[in-house]
Each structure stands twice: as C-alpha cells, then as structure tokens.
PDB file of C-alpha atoms in Angstrom:
ATOM      1  CA  MET A   1       5.731  24.660 -33.566  1.00 49.00           C
ATOM      2  CA  ASP A   2       6.895  26.924 -30.743  1.00 54.00           C
ATOM      3  CA  ARG A   3       8.177  25.875 -27.329  1.00 56.00           C
ATOM      4  CA  ALA A   4       4.824  26.236 -25.592  1.00 49.00           C
ATOM      5  CA  GLN A   5       3.147  23.885 -28.040  1.00 50.00           C
ATOM      6  CA  LEU A   6       5.996  21.372 -27.740  1.00 55.00           C
ATOM      7  CA  LEU A   7       5.659  21.510 -23.969  1.00 53.00           C
ATOM      8  CA  LEU A   8       1.890  20.970 -24.041  1.00 51.00           C
ATOM      9  CA  LEU A   9       2.243  17.975 -26.346  1.00 53.00           C
ATOM     10  CA  GLY A  10       5.392  16.467 -24.906  1.00 59.00           C
ATOM     11  CA  LEU A  11       4.627  16.701 -21.178  1.00 56.00           C
ATOM     12  CA  PRO A  12       1.573  14.364 -21.213  1.00 55.00           C
ATOM     13  CA  LEU A  13       3.474  11.850 -23.359  1.00 60.00           C
ATOM     14  CA  PHE A  14       6.483  11.986 -21.048  1.00 64.00           C
ATOM     15  CA  LEU A  15       4.348  11.497 -17.915  1.00 59.00           C
ATOM     16  CA  PHE A  16       2.455   8.633 -19.518  1.00 56.00           C
ATOM     17  CA  CYS A  17       5.648   6.806 -20.566  1.00 63.00           C
ATOM     18  CA  SER A  18       7.336   7.341 -17.195  1.00 62.00           C
ATOM     19  CA  ASP A  19       4.253   6.083 -15.331  1.00 59.00           C
ATOM     20  CA  LEU A  20       4.087   2.953 -17.485  1.00 54.00           C
ATOM     21  CA  LEU A  21       7.798   2.325 -16.917  1.00 59.00           C
ATOM     22  CA  SER A  22       7.509   2.686 -13.132  1.00 56.00           C
ATOM     23  CA  LEU A  23       4.385   0.516 -13.089  1.00 51.00           C
ATOM     24  CA  PHE A  24       5.944  -2.458 -14.849  1.00 52.00           C
ATOM     25  CA  THR A  25       9.383  -2.216 -13.238  1.00 52.00           C
ATOM     26  CA  SER A  26       8.155  -2.205  -9.621  1.00 46.00           C
ATOM     27  CA  SER A  27       6.181  -5.038  -8.114  1.00 47.00           C
ATOM     28  CA  PRO A  28       3.771  -4.610  -5.181  1.00 48.00           C
ATOM     29  CA  PRO A  29       5.026  -5.727  -1.773  1.00 50.00           C
ATOM     30  CA  SER A  30       4.099  -9.256  -0.857  1.00 51.00           C
ATOM     31  CA  PRO A  31       3.854 -10.810   2.576  1.00 51.00           C
ATOM     32  CA  PRO A  32       7.058 -12.464   3.743  1.00 48.00           C
ATOM     33  CA  LEU A  33       7.517 -16.161   3.229  1.00 49.00           C
ATOM     34  CA  SER A  34       6.663 -18.293   6.187  1.00 47.00           C
ATOM     35  CA  SER A  35       9.661 -18.959   8.339  1.00 45.00           C
ATOM     36  CA  ASN A  36      10.257 -21.804  10.707  1.00 46.00           C
ATOM     37  CA  PRO A  37      10.870 -20.452  14.201  1.00 42.00           C
ATOM     38  CA  SER A  38      12.965 -23.502  14.983  1.00 42.00           C
ATOM     39  CA  HIS A  39      15.534 -22.344  12.387  1.00 42.00           C
ATOM     40  CA  HIS A  40      16.341 -19.267  14.453  1.00 42.00           C
ATOM     41  CA  HIS A  41      18.883 -20.004  17.163  1.00 43.00           C
ATOM     42  CA  HIS A  42      19.217 -17.582  20.033  1.00 43.00           C
ATOM     43  CA  HIS A  43      22.482 -18.186  21.893  1.00 43.00           C
ATOM     44  CA  ARG A  44      23.185 -16.663  25.252  1.00 45.00           C
ATOM     45  CA  PRO A  45      26.691 -15.220  25.730  1.00 43.00           C
ATOM     46  CA  ALA A  46      29.018 -17.490  27.671  1.00 45.00           C
ATOM     47  CA  THR A  47      29.476 -14.815  30.323  1.00 47.00           C
ATOM     48  CA  ASP A  48      25.780 -14.618  31.171  1.00 49.00           C
ATOM     49  CA  PRO A  49      24.904 -16.109  34.557  1.00 47.00           C
ATOM     50  CA  PRO A  50      22.407 -18.983  34.523  1.00 47.00           C
ATOM     51  CA  THR A  51      18.823 -17.843  34.721  1.00 44.00           C
ATOM     52  CA  GLU A  52      15.635 -19.584  35.623  1.00 45.00           C
ATOM     53  CA  LYS A  53      13.139 -20.615  32.987  1.00 43.00           C
ATOM     54  CA  PRO A  54      10.495 -17.989  32.371  1.00 41.00           C
ATOM     55  CA  ASP A  55       6.858 -18.758  32.944  1.00 45.00           C
ATOM     56  CA  THR A  56       5.749 -20.179  29.592  1.00 41.00           C
ATOM     57  CA  THR A  57       2.096 -19.748  30.446  1.00 41.00           C
ATOM     58  CA  THR A  58       2.452 -16.045  29.697  1.00 45.00           C
ATOM     59  CA  VAL A  59       2.966 -14.521  26.303  1.00 44.00           C
ATOM     60  CA  GLY A  60       6.270 -12.820  27.119  1.00 46.00           C
ATOM     61  CA  GLY A  61       9.139 -14.062  24.979  1.00 56.00           C
ATOM     62  CA  VAL A  62       6.990 -16.288  22.802  1.00 56.00           C
ATOM     63  CA  GLY A  63       7.450 -13.990  19.823  1.00 67.00           C
ATOM     64  CA  LEU A  64      11.145 -14.733  19.341  1.00 78.00           C
ATOM     65  CA  GLY A  65      11.859 -15.779  15.755  1.00 85.00           C
ATOM     66  CA  ASN A  66       8.409 -14.850  14.440  1.00 90.00           C
ATOM     67  CA  THR A  67       7.339 -12.115  12.045  1.00 93.00           C
ATOM     68  CA  VAL A  68       4.051 -10.220  11.966  1.00 95.00           C
ATOM     69  CA  THR A  69       3.339  -8.180   8.830  1.00 95.00           C
ATOM     70  CA  ILE A  70       0.606  -5.549   8.610  1.00 96.00           C
ATOM     71  CA  ASN A  71      -0.213  -4.530   5.028  1.00 96.00           C
ATOM     72  CA  TYR A  72      -2.489  -1.501   5.021  1.00 95.00           C
ATOM     73  CA  CYS A  73      -3.934   1.010   2.573  1.00 94.00           C
ATOM     74  CA  SER A  74      -1.670   4.052   2.875  1.00 90.00           C
ATOM     75  CA  SER A  75      -3.907   6.282   0.744  1.00 88.00           C
ATOM     76  CA  CYS A  76      -6.847   5.486   3.065  1.00 90.00           C
ATOM     77  CA  SER A  77      -5.057   7.028   6.086  1.00 89.00           C
ATOM     78  CA  TYR A  78      -4.762   3.623   7.760  1.00 94.00           C
ATOM     79  CA  ARG A  79      -1.142   4.139   8.801  1.00 94.00           C
ATOM     80  CA  GLY A  80      -2.109   5.506  12.216  1.00 94.00           C
ATOM     81  CA  LYS A  81      -4.199   2.405  12.896  1.00 94.00           C
ATOM     82  CA  ALA A  82      -1.369   0.142  11.728  1.00 95.00           C
ATOM     83  CA  VAL A  83       1.196   1.884  13.951  1.00 95.00           C
ATOM     84  CA  ALA A  84      -1.138   1.683  16.966  1.00 95.00           C
ATOM     85  CA  MET A  85      -1.654  -2.056  16.403  1.00 94.00           C
ATOM     86  CA  LYS A  86       2.093  -2.560  15.955  1.00 94.00           C
ATOM     87  CA  ASN A  87       2.888  -0.779  19.229  1.00 95.00           C
ATOM     88  CA  MET A  88       0.278  -2.822  21.082  1.00 94.00           C
ATOM     89  CA  LEU A  89       1.561  -6.115  19.670  1.00 93.00           C
ATOM     90  CA  GLU A  90       5.199  -5.213  20.401  1.00 92.00           C
ATOM     91  CA  ILE A  91       4.335  -4.924  24.078  1.00 92.00           C
ATOM     92  CA  THR A  92       2.315  -8.148  24.087  1.00 90.00           C
ATOM     93  CA  PHE A  93       4.758 -10.242  22.012  1.00 91.00           C
ATOM     94  CA  PRO A  94       8.317  -9.069  22.762  1.00 90.00           C
ATOM     95  CA  GLY A  95      10.930 -10.386  20.387  1.00 89.00           C
ATOM     96  CA  THR A  96       8.591 -10.518  17.397  1.00 91.00           C
ATOM     97  CA  GLU A  97       9.620  -8.709  14.234  1.00 93.00           C
ATOM     98  CA  PHE A  98       6.914  -6.350  12.942  1.00 95.00           C
ATOM     99  CA  ILE A  99       6.725  -5.070   9.355  1.00 95.00           C
ATOM    100  CA  LEU A 100       4.410  -2.341   8.081  1.00 96.00           C
ATOM    101  CA  ALA A 101       3.874  -2.074   4.313  1.00 95.00           C
ATOM    102  CA  ASN A 102       1.439  -0.557   1.837  1.00 94.00           C
ATOM    103  CA  TYR A 103      -1.144  -2.909   0.295  1.00 94.00           C
ATOM    104  CA  PRO A 104      -1.500  -1.819  -3.356  1.00 92.00           C
ATOM    105  CA  PRO A 105      -4.809  -1.767  -5.242  1.00 92.00           C
ATOM    106  CA  PRO A 106      -5.497  -4.315  -8.017  1.00 91.00           C
ATOM    107  CA  LEU A 107      -3.644  -3.953 -11.327  1.00 91.00           C
ATOM    108  CA  PRO A 108      -6.615  -2.479 -13.300  1.00 90.00           C
ATOM    109  CA  LYS A 109      -6.999   0.303 -10.749  1.00 91.00           C
ATOM    110  CA  ARG A 110      -3.266   1.002 -10.793  1.00 89.00           C
ATOM    111  CA  LEU A 111      -3.318   1.240 -14.604  1.00 90.00           C
ATOM    112  CA  LEU A 112      -6.252   3.640 -14.585  1.00 91.00           C
ATOM    113  CA  GLY A 113      -4.543   5.658 -11.859  1.00 89.00           C
ATOM    114  CA  LYS A 114      -1.615   6.185 -14.234  1.00 90.00           C
ATOM    115  CA  VAL A 115      -3.888   7.331 -17.083  1.00 91.00           C
ATOM    116  CA  VAL A 116      -5.844   9.930 -15.090  1.00 92.00           C
ATOM    117  CA  PRO A 117      -3.026  12.534 -14.715  1.00 91.00           C
ATOM    118  CA  VAL A 118      -2.263  12.252 -18.433  1.00 91.00           C
ATOM    119  CA  VAL A 119      -5.925  12.959 -19.238  1.00 91.00           C
ATOM    120  CA  GLN A 120      -5.911  15.885 -16.792  1.00 91.00           C
ATOM    121  CA  ILE A 121      -2.929  17.518 -18.449  1.00 90.00           C
ATOM    122  CA  GLY A 122      -4.319  16.800 -21.907  1.00 89.00           C
ATOM    123  CA  VAL A 123      -7.680  18.424 -21.155  1.00 89.00           C
ATOM    124  CA  ILE A 124      -6.053  21.455 -19.544  1.00 89.00           C
ATOM    125  CA  GLY A 125      -3.655  21.792 -22.502  1.00 88.00           C
ATOM    126  CA  ILE A 126      -6.518  21.623 -25.003  1.00 88.00           C
ATOM    127  CA  VAL A 127      -8.528  24.238 -23.104  1.00 87.00           C
ATOM    128  CA  VAL A 128      -5.546  26.606 -22.922  1.00 86.00           C
ATOM    129  CA  ALA A 129      -4.093  26.102 -26.415  1.00 86.00           C
ATOM    130  CA  GLY A 130      -6.679  24.122 -28.365  1.00 84.00           C
ATOM    131  CA  GLU A 131      -6.709  26.487 -31.329  1.00 83.00           C
ATOM    132  CA  GLN A 132      -3.045  25.680 -31.984  1.00 85.00           C
ATOM    133  CA  ILE A 133      -3.203  21.986 -31.036  1.00 85.00           C
ATOM    134  CA  PHE A 134      -6.137  20.878 -33.221  1.00 85.00           C
ATOM    135  CA  PRO A 135      -4.596  22.091 -36.535  1.00 84.00           C
ATOM    136  CA  MET A 136      -1.417  20.166 -35.666  1.00 85.00           C
ATOM    137  CA  LEU A 137      -3.564  17.059 -35.145  1.00 82.00           C
ATOM    138  CA  GLY A 138      -5.092  17.402 -38.624  1.00 83.00           C
ATOM    139  CA  PHE A 139      -8.347  19.223 -37.767  1.00 83.00           C
ATOM    140  CA  VAL A 140      -9.333  22.122 -39.970  1.00 81.00           C
ATOM    141  CA  ALA A 141     -11.154  23.725 -37.052  1.00 82.00           C
ATOM    142  CA  PRO A 142     -11.653  22.772 -33.411  1.00 84.00           C
ATOM    143  CA  PRO A 143     -14.755  20.605 -32.759  1.00 85.00           C
ATOM    144  CA  PRO A 144     -17.887  22.241 -31.297  1.00 85.00           C
ATOM    145  CA  TRP A 145     -17.386  20.796 -27.812  1.00 86.00           C
ATOM    146  CA  TYR A 146     -14.090  22.650 -27.570  1.00 85.00           C
ATOM    147  CA  TYR A 147     -15.858  25.991 -27.628  1.00 85.00           C
ATOM    148  CA  ASN A 148     -18.168  24.824 -24.836  1.00 85.00           C
ATOM    149  CA  LEU A 149     -15.127  24.053 -22.692  1.00 84.00           C
ATOM    150  CA  ARG A 150     -13.394  27.264 -23.723  1.00 84.00           C
ATOM    151  CA  ALA A 151     -16.462  29.351 -22.779  1.00 86.00           C
ATOM    152  CA  ASN A 152     -15.785  28.651 -19.105  1.00 86.00           C
ATOM    153  CA  LYS A 153     -12.027  28.152 -19.148  1.00 85.00           C
ATOM    154  CA  PHE A 154     -11.443  28.562 -15.408  1.00 88.00           C
ATOM    155  CA  GLY A 155     -14.346  26.287 -14.447  1.00 89.00           C
ATOM    156  CA  THR A 156     -13.223  23.594 -16.880  1.00 88.00           C
ATOM    157  CA  VAL A 157      -9.622  23.628 -15.623  1.00 88.00           C
ATOM    158  CA  ALA A 158     -10.649  23.625 -11.959  1.00 90.00           C
ATOM    159  CA  SER A 159     -13.201  20.843 -12.464  1.00 91.00           C
ATOM    160  CA  THR A 160     -10.706  18.729 -14.405  1.00 90.00           C
ATOM    161  CA  TRP A 161      -8.101  19.141 -11.674  1.00 91.00           C
ATOM    162  CA  LEU A 162     -10.417  18.450  -8.728  1.00 92.00           C
ATOM    163  CA  LEU A 163     -12.291  15.533 -10.307  1.00 91.00           C
ATOM    164  CA  GLY A 164      -9.049  13.999 -11.543  1.00 90.00           C
ATOM    165  CA  ASN A 165      -7.487  14.163  -8.073  1.00 90.00           C
ATOM    166  CA  ALA A 166     -10.585  12.619  -6.487  1.00 90.00           C
ATOM    167  CA  LEU A 167     -10.555   9.824  -9.070  1.00 90.00           C
ATOM    168  CA  GLN A 168      -6.855   9.179  -8.458  1.00 88.00           C
ATOM    169  CA  SER A 169      -7.455   8.945  -4.715  1.00 88.00           C
ATOM    170  CA  PHE A 170     -10.159   6.344  -5.316  1.00 90.00           C
ATOM    171  CA  LEU A 171      -8.042   4.343  -7.757  1.00 91.00           C
ATOM    172  CA  HIS A 172      -5.014   4.313  -5.433  1.00 90.00           C
ATOM    173  CA  SER A 173      -7.003   3.050  -2.437  1.00 91.00           C
ATOM    174  CA  SER A 174      -7.320  -0.664  -1.667  1.00 92.00           C
ATOM    175  CA  GLY A 175      -9.218  -0.485   1.639  1.00 93.00           C
ATOM    176  CA  ALA A 176      -6.958  -3.223   2.971  1.00 95.00           C
ATOM    177  CA  PHE A 177      -5.759  -3.965   6.492  1.00 96.00           C
ATOM    178  CA  GLU A 178      -4.231  -7.435   6.257  1.00 97.00           C
ATOM    179  CA  VAL A 179      -2.325  -9.062   9.121  1.00 96.00           C
ATOM    180  CA  TYR A 180       0.077 -11.951   8.467  1.00 97.00           C
ATOM    181  CA  PHE A 181       1.890 -14.217  10.917  1.00 94.00           C
ATOM    182  CA  ASN A 182       5.009 -15.767   9.354  1.00 93.00           C
ATOM    183  CA  GLY A 183       3.462 -15.231   5.921  1.00 92.00           C
ATOM    184  CA  GLU A 184       0.103 -16.793   6.846  1.00 94.00           C
ATOM    185  CA  LEU A 185      -2.977 -14.589   6.746  1.00 95.00           C
ATOM    186  CA  VAL A 186      -4.364 -14.022  10.241  1.00 95.00           C
ATOM    187  CA  PHE A 187      -6.921 -11.272   9.642  1.00 96.00           C
ATOM    188  CA  SER A 188      -8.237  -9.628   6.466  1.00 96.00           C
ATOM    189  CA  LYS A 189     -10.274  -6.435   6.402  1.00 96.00           C
ATOM    190  CA  LEU A 190     -11.030  -7.138   2.740  1.00 95.00           C
ATOM    191  CA  LYS A 191     -12.799 -10.357   3.779  1.00 95.00           C
ATOM    192  CA  GLU A 192     -14.283  -9.283   7.102  1.00 94.00           C
ATOM    193  CA  GLY A 193     -15.224  -5.737   6.103  1.00 94.00           C
ATOM    194  CA  ARG A 194     -13.951  -4.311   9.407  1.00 95.00           C
ATOM    195  CA  PHE A 195     -10.817  -3.662  11.429  1.00 95.00           C
ATOM    196  CA  PRO A 196      -9.643  -6.237  13.969  1.00 94.00           C
ATOM    197  CA  GLY A 197     -10.120  -5.546  17.659  1.00 94.00           C
ATOM    198  CA  GLU A 198      -7.043  -5.423  19.866  1.00 92.00           C
ATOM    199  CA  ILE A 199      -8.060  -8.400  22.009  1.00 94.00           C
ATOM    200  CA  GLU A 200      -9.186 -10.295  18.913  1.00 95.00           C
ATOM    201  CA  LEU A 201      -5.843  -9.768  17.183  1.00 94.00           C
ATOM    202  CA  LYS A 202      -3.914 -10.757  20.318  1.00 93.00           C
ATOM    203  CA  ASN A 203      -5.870 -14.006  20.558  1.00 94.00           C
ATOM    204  CA  LEU A 204      -5.412 -14.802  16.851  1.00 94.00           C
ATOM    205  CA  ILE A 205      -1.641 -14.316  16.973  1.00 93.00           C
ATOM    206  CA  THR A 206      -1.324 -16.186  20.280  1.00 92.00           C
ATOM    207  CA  LYS A 207      -3.143 -19.155  18.757  1.00 92.00           C
ATOM    208  CA  LYS A 208      -0.930 -19.088  15.657  1.00 89.00           C
ATOM    209  CA  MET A 209       2.211 -18.965  17.799  1.00 88.00           C
ATOM    210  CA  ALA A 210       1.065 -21.892  19.915  1.00 86.00           C
ATOM    211  CA  ASN A 211       0.206 -23.978  16.837  1.00 85.00           C
ATOM    212  CA  SER A 212       3.554 -23.126  15.225  1.00 77.00           C
ATOM    213  CA  ARG A 213       5.531 -24.209  18.287  1.00 70.00           C
ATOM    214  CA  LEU A 214       3.565 -27.435  18.645  1.00 68.00           C
ATOM    215  CA  ALA A 215       4.035 -28.254  14.958  1.00 63.00           C
ATOM    216  CA  ASP A 216       7.793 -27.769  15.336  1.00 60.00           C
ATOM    217  CA  GLY A 217       7.919 -29.883  18.494  1.00 58.00           C
ATOM    218  CA  VAL A 218       9.122 -27.020  20.651  1.00 52.00           C
ATOM    219  CA  PRO A 219       7.306 -27.337  23.960  1.00 52.00           C
ATOM    220  CA  GLU A 220       9.150 -24.439  25.560  1.00 46.00           C
ATOM    221  CA  LEU A 221      10.910 -21.348  24.347  1.00 45.00           C
ATOM    222  CA  TRP A 222      14.035 -21.718  26.474  1.00 37.00           C
ATOM    223  CA  PRO A 223      16.120 -24.905  26.767  1.00 39.00           C
TER     224      PRO A 223
END
C-alpha cells in the first residue's frame, strides 16, 4: 500500500473521528439562567454630587441588571438582523447586557452534518483510485456502478462536492431567531414562523422588565 492509498483511506477516517470527538465534547450554547435584578447593586461613588430621580415613566435606565440574549442561526445569515436588533435595543434599554450566540440545529442534523464530508471524501477517493481501493477491501473487481461513476469522473467529483456542500448548509441551519430576557423566552421565530418587529420586541421586553421589577418589589430604579 503506497502513500497515496494510505492517504485516501486514512483521511476520511481521521475526519470522521475528529468530527465525532468535537461533537460530543462541545455542548450547544444555552440561554443564560434567569437572574434577579435585585441582586445587582449599583453604588454611586461617594464623590458624586446628589442627582434628581430620573423620570421612571420612560424606558431609560430600566435595563440595569438585566440580560437580553439573542440566539440566531449563523448559517442562515441572520447575524446582520441580530446585530441590528441589538443596536436598537441598546439605545432603547441602556444598561442592559446583550448577548448574541449561535442557535445550533437539533442533534440528528448535527450528526448527519458530520457524516456528509466523510462521504464526500470517500466518494471522491473511490472515483479517483477505486481500482486500487476495492482489491484492498476484498473485492476481486470493482462493482459495475463504479465504472458508471468513473465514466464521467469530473462530473461525479463536481456533483459530489456541490451536493455535499448544499446538504451540509441545510443540516447546519436551524432557522432560529430566539430572544430571551433573563433566561425567559420572549420571542421565538421557530414558533411564530417570522422575525419580530422592532416595536413588537420593544413592547415585549418593556413588559417583561416591568413584571420583573414588580415581582421583586422594586417600584423605582433609583433609591
């Protein structure tokens, strides 16, 4: 067995094992645990002059101690939408911590997404060096379908590469745009089948903030 044959056989096995290892050693990001805004204490420096209470009827300053997480599908090109929403919410709710993270697809799709590149390399290796590979696998002669693939070598390789990449893109996509407030789901594109509107998202987060402050018995932000 020469070096080329070892490479064609060993590379798919190496990629498959490394993908399985990375799959089971890394867990998908989860929304942050709900935090109690009353546990965050914001102390003014002793040298600050006394200031008047801000108008609590507006949204400014209400976001202190809260966290908004936007989990989006990165392979669906949703990052631009997530960044635009984050910038809008930062202006509306100053003091709020905003987190952007990828929302992974379900486990079966992730597993299949790891298998596809191995199949791609295997098919391409068989098309290029099938006459040497099949005898090593115990075949007296290559099967008939091999000659059909070998008849159009370039078309087979190109089709395998393009179709495999398209399948990987589908398997890596989740179609998600999930918004969480302190770990509690506020809006889900997976459930609603659409993106949230800017005014809609502002109203949802404002309502959650008001309910959180009332539940904690904090009538006003500043003492």
